[in-house]
Short mmCIF file of C-alpha atoms in Angstrom, two decimals:
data_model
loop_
_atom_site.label_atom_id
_atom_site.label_comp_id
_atom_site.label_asym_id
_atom_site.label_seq_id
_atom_site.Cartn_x
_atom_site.Cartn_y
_atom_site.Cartn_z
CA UNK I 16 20.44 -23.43 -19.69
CA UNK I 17 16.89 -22.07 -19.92
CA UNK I 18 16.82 -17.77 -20.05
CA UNK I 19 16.29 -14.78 -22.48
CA UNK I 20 19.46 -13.88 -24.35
CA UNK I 21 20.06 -10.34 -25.59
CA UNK I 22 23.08 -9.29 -28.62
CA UNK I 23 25.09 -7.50 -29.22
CA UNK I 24 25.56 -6.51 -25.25
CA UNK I 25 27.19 -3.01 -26.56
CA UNK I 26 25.95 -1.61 -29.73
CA UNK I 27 27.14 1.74 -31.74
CA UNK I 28 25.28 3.11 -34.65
CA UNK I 29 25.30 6.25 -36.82
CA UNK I 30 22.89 8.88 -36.66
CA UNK I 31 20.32 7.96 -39.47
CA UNK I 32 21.31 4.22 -39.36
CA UNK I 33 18.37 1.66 -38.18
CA UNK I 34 19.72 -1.26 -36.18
CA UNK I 35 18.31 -4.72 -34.96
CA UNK I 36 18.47 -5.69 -31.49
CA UNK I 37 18.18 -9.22 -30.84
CA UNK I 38 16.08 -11.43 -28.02
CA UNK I 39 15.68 -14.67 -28.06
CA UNK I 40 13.90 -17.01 -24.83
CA UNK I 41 13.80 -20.79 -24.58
CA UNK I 42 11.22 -20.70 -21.53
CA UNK I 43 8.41 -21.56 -23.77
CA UNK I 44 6.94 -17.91 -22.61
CA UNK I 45 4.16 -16.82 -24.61
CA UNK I 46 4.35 -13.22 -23.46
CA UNK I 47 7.34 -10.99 -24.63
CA UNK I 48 8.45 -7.06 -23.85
CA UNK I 49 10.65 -4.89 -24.68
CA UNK I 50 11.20 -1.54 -22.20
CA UNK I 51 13.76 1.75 -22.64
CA UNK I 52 16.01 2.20 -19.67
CA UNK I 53 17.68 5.91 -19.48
CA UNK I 54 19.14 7.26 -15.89
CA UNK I 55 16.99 8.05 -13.41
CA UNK I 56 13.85 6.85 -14.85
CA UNK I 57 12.37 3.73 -14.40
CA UNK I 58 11.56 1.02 -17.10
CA UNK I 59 9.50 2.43 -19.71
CA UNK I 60 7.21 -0.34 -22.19
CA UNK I 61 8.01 0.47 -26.26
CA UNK I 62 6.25 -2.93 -27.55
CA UNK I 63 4.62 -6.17 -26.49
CA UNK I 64 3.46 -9.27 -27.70
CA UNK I 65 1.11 -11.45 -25.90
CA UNK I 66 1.02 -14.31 -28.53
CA UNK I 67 3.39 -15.23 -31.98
CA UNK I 68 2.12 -13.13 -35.11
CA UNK I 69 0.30 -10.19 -32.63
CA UNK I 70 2.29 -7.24 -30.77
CA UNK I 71 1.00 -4.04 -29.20
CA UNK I 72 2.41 -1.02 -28.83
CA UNK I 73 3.38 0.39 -25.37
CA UNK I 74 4.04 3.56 -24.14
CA UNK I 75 6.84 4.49 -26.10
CA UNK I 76 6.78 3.14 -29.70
CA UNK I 77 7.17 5.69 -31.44
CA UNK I 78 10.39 5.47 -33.78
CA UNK I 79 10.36 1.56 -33.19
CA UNK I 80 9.15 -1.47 -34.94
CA UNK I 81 9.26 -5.22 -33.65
CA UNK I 82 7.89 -8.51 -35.05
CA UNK I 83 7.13 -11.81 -33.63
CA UNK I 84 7.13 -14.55 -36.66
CA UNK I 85 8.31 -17.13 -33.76
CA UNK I 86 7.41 -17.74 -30.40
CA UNK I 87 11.04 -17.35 -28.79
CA UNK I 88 12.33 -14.46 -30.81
CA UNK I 89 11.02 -10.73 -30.44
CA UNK I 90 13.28 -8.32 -32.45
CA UNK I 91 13.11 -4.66 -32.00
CA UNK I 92 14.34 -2.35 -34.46
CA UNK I 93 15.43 1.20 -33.82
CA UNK I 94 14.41 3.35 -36.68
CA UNK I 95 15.82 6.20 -38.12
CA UNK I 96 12.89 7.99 -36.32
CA UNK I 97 13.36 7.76 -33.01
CA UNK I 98 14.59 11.05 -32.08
CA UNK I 99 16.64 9.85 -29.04
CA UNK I 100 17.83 6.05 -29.39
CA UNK I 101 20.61 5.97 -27.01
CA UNK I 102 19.39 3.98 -24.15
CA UNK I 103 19.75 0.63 -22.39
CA UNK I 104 17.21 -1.91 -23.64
CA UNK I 105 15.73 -4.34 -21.91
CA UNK I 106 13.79 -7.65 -23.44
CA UNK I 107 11.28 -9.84 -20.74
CA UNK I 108 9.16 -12.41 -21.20
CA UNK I 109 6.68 -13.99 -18.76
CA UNK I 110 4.16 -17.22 -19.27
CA UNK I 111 1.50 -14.81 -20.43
CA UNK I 112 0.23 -11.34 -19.42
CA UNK I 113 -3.50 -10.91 -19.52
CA UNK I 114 -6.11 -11.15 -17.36
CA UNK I 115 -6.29 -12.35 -13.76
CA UNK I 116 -3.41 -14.85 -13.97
CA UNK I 117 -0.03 -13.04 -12.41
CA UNK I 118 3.21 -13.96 -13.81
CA UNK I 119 6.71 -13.46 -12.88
CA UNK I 120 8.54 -11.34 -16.02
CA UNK I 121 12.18 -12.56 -16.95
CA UNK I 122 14.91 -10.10 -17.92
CA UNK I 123 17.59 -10.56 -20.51
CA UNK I 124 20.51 -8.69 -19.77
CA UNK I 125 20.07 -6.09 -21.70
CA UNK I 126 22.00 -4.15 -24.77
CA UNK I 127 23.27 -0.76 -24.56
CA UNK I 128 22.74 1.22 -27.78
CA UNK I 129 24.71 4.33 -28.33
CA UNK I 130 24.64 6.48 -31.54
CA UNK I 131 27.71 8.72 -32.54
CA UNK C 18 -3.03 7.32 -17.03
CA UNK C 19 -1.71 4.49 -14.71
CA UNK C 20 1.11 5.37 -12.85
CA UNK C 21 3.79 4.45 -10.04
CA UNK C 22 5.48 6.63 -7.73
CA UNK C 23 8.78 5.43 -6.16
CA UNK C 24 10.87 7.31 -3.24
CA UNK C 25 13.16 7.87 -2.39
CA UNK C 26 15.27 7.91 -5.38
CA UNK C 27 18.58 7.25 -3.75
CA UNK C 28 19.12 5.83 -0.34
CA UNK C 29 22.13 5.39 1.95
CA UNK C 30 22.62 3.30 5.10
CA UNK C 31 25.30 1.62 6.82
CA UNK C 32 26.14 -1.93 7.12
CA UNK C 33 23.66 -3.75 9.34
CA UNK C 34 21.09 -1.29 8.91
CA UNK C 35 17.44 -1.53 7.83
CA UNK C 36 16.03 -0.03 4.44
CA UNK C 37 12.91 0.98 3.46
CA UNK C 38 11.26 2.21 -0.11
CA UNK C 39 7.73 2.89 -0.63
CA UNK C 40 5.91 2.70 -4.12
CA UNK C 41 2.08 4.72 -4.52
CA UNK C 42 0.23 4.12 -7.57
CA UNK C 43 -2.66 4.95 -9.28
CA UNK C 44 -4.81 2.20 -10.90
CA UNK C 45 -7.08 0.76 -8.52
CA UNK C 46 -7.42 -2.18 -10.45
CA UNK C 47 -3.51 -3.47 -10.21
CA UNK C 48 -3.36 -6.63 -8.83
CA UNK C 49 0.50 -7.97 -8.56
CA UNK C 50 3.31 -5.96 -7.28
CA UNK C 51 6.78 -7.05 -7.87
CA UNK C 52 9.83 -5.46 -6.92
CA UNK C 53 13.26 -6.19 -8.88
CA UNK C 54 16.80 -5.51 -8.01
CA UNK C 55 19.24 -4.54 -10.77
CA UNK C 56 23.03 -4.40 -10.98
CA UNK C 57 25.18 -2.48 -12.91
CA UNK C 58 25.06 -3.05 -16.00
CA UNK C 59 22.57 -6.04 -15.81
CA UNK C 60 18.73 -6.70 -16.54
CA UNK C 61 16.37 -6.66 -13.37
CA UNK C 62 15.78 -9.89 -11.37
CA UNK C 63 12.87 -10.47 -9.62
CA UNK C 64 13.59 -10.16 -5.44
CA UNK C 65 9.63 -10.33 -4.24
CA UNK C 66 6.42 -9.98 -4.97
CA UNK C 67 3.03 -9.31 -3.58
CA UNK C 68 -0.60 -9.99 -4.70
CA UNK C 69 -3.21 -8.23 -4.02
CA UNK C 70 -5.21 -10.53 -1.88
CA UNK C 71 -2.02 -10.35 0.70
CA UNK C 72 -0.98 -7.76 3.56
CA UNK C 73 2.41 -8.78 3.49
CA UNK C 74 5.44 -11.05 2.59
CA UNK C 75 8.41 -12.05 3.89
CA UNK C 76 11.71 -14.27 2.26
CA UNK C 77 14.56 -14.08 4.99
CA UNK C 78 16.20 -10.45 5.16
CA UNK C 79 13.21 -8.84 2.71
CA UNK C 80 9.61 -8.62 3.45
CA UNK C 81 6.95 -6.64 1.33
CA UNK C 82 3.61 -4.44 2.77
CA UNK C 83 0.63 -4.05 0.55
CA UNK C 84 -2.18 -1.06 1.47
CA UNK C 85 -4.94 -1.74 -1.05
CA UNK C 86 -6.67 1.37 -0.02
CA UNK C 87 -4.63 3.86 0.30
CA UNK C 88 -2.61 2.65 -2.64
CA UNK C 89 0.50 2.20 -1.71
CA UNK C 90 3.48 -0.83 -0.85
CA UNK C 91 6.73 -1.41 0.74
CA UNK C 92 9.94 -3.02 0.14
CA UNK C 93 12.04 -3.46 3.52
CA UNK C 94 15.31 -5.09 3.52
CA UNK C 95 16.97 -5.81 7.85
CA UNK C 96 20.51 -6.56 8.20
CA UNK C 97 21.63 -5.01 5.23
CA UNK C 98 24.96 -6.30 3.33
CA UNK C 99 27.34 -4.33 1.12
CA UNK C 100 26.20 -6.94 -1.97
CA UNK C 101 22.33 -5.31 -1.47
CA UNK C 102 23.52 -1.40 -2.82
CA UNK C 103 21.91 -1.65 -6.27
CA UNK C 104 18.89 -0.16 -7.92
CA UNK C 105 15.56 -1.24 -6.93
CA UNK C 106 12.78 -0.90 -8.97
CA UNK C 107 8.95 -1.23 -7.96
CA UNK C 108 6.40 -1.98 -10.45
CA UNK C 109 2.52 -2.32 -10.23
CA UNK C 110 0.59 -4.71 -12.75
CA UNK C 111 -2.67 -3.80 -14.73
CA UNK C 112 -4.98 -5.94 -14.24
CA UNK C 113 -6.89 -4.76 -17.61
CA UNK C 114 -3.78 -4.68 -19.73
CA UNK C 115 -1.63 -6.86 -18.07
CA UNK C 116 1.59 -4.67 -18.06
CA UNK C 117 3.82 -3.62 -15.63
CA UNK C 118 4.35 -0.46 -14.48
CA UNK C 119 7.63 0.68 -13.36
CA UNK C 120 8.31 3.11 -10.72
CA UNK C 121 11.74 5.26 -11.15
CA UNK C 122 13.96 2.91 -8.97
CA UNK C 123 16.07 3.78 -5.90
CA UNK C 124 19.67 3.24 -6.39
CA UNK C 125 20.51 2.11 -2.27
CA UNK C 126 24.18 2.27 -1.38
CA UNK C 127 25.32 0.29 1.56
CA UNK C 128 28.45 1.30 3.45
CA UNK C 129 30.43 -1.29 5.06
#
């Protein structure tokens, strides 16, 4: 069964406490995302990697951190930092992302992080 | 910056009715449009999308319109089903960066 895989699918922290969020794609994709989903806004890009060992930062990144040591896993961890974690996160991943090629990004199903 | 605009942000029809969502953005330069439906509690999944050497697309009860110059694209769904009320997100791509752009998503309720 070929897809991107998120876990845990509900996550609790406490305030102060950094936490991993896992993703994890088998479509051989060398392109991987991860967005911030709160209501009533639309996706919003915290990091990106285009290739293993390289990520960029997106619009968000602030208060996160993510590394790509293999091609089908793209952690992202929630620091301590970020002022606001609770969110719904979402991990993609598409063939690859740059230049004139055009391809299709692949949601997981996303994890829902909430901090008491 | 680059930069999507969605409306309207929620919609409601009746069963069998047609609905409409329009998308403007900003870059000149985007060249792929997608637009995703999401459930509750789910990740986005890719309905249709448009490039931008095309006017317009159609799959069955969707169909897409693409106005290069005055910036702006469509999502129209006919015939519409209780099973399409979800949240519909339009997104633009950079064609120098390669991301996506998201606009702020419609959430479309369908009556039966």
């Amino acid at each position: 069964d070929g897809g991107i895989t998120q876990s845990p699918k509900y996550l609790f922290r406490k305030e102060g406490q950094n936490v991993t969020l896992s993703c994890e794609q088998n479509l051989n994709h060398d392109a991987m995302y991860w967005y911030r989903q709160d209501p009533g806004q639309g996706l919003r890009l915290i990091y990106y990697s285009q290739i293993v060992n390289d990520f960029q930062k997106g619009d968000i990144a602030e208060g996160y951190s993510v590394s790509r040591e293999k091609k089908e896993s793209f952690p992202l961890t929630v620091t301590s930092a970020q002022k606001n974690p609770t969110a719904f996160y979402l991990c993609a991943s598409s063939i690859d992302s740059g230049g004139d090629t055009y391809n299709e990004q692949f949601f997981g199903p996303g994890t829902r992080l909430t901090v008491l | 910056g680059e930069n999507v605009e969605q409306h309207p942000s929620t919609l409601s029809v009746q069963e069998g009715d047609s609905a409409v969502i329009k998308c403007t953005y900003s870059d000149s330069a985007s060249n792929y449009f997608p637009w995703y439906k999401q459930e509750l509690g789910k990740g986005p999944q890719l309905i249709i999308d448009i490039r931008s050497n095309v006017g317009e697309k159609k799959d069955q009860r969707i169909a897409v319109t693409l106005n290069k110059t005055a910036k702006h694209f469509s999502l129209h769904i006919t015939e519409t089903q209780p099973e399409d009320s979800a949240v519909y997100f339009c997104a633009a791509r950079s064609r120098n960066t390669g991301k996506l752009i998201f606009g702020q998503g419609t959430t479309l309720q369908v009556k039966p």
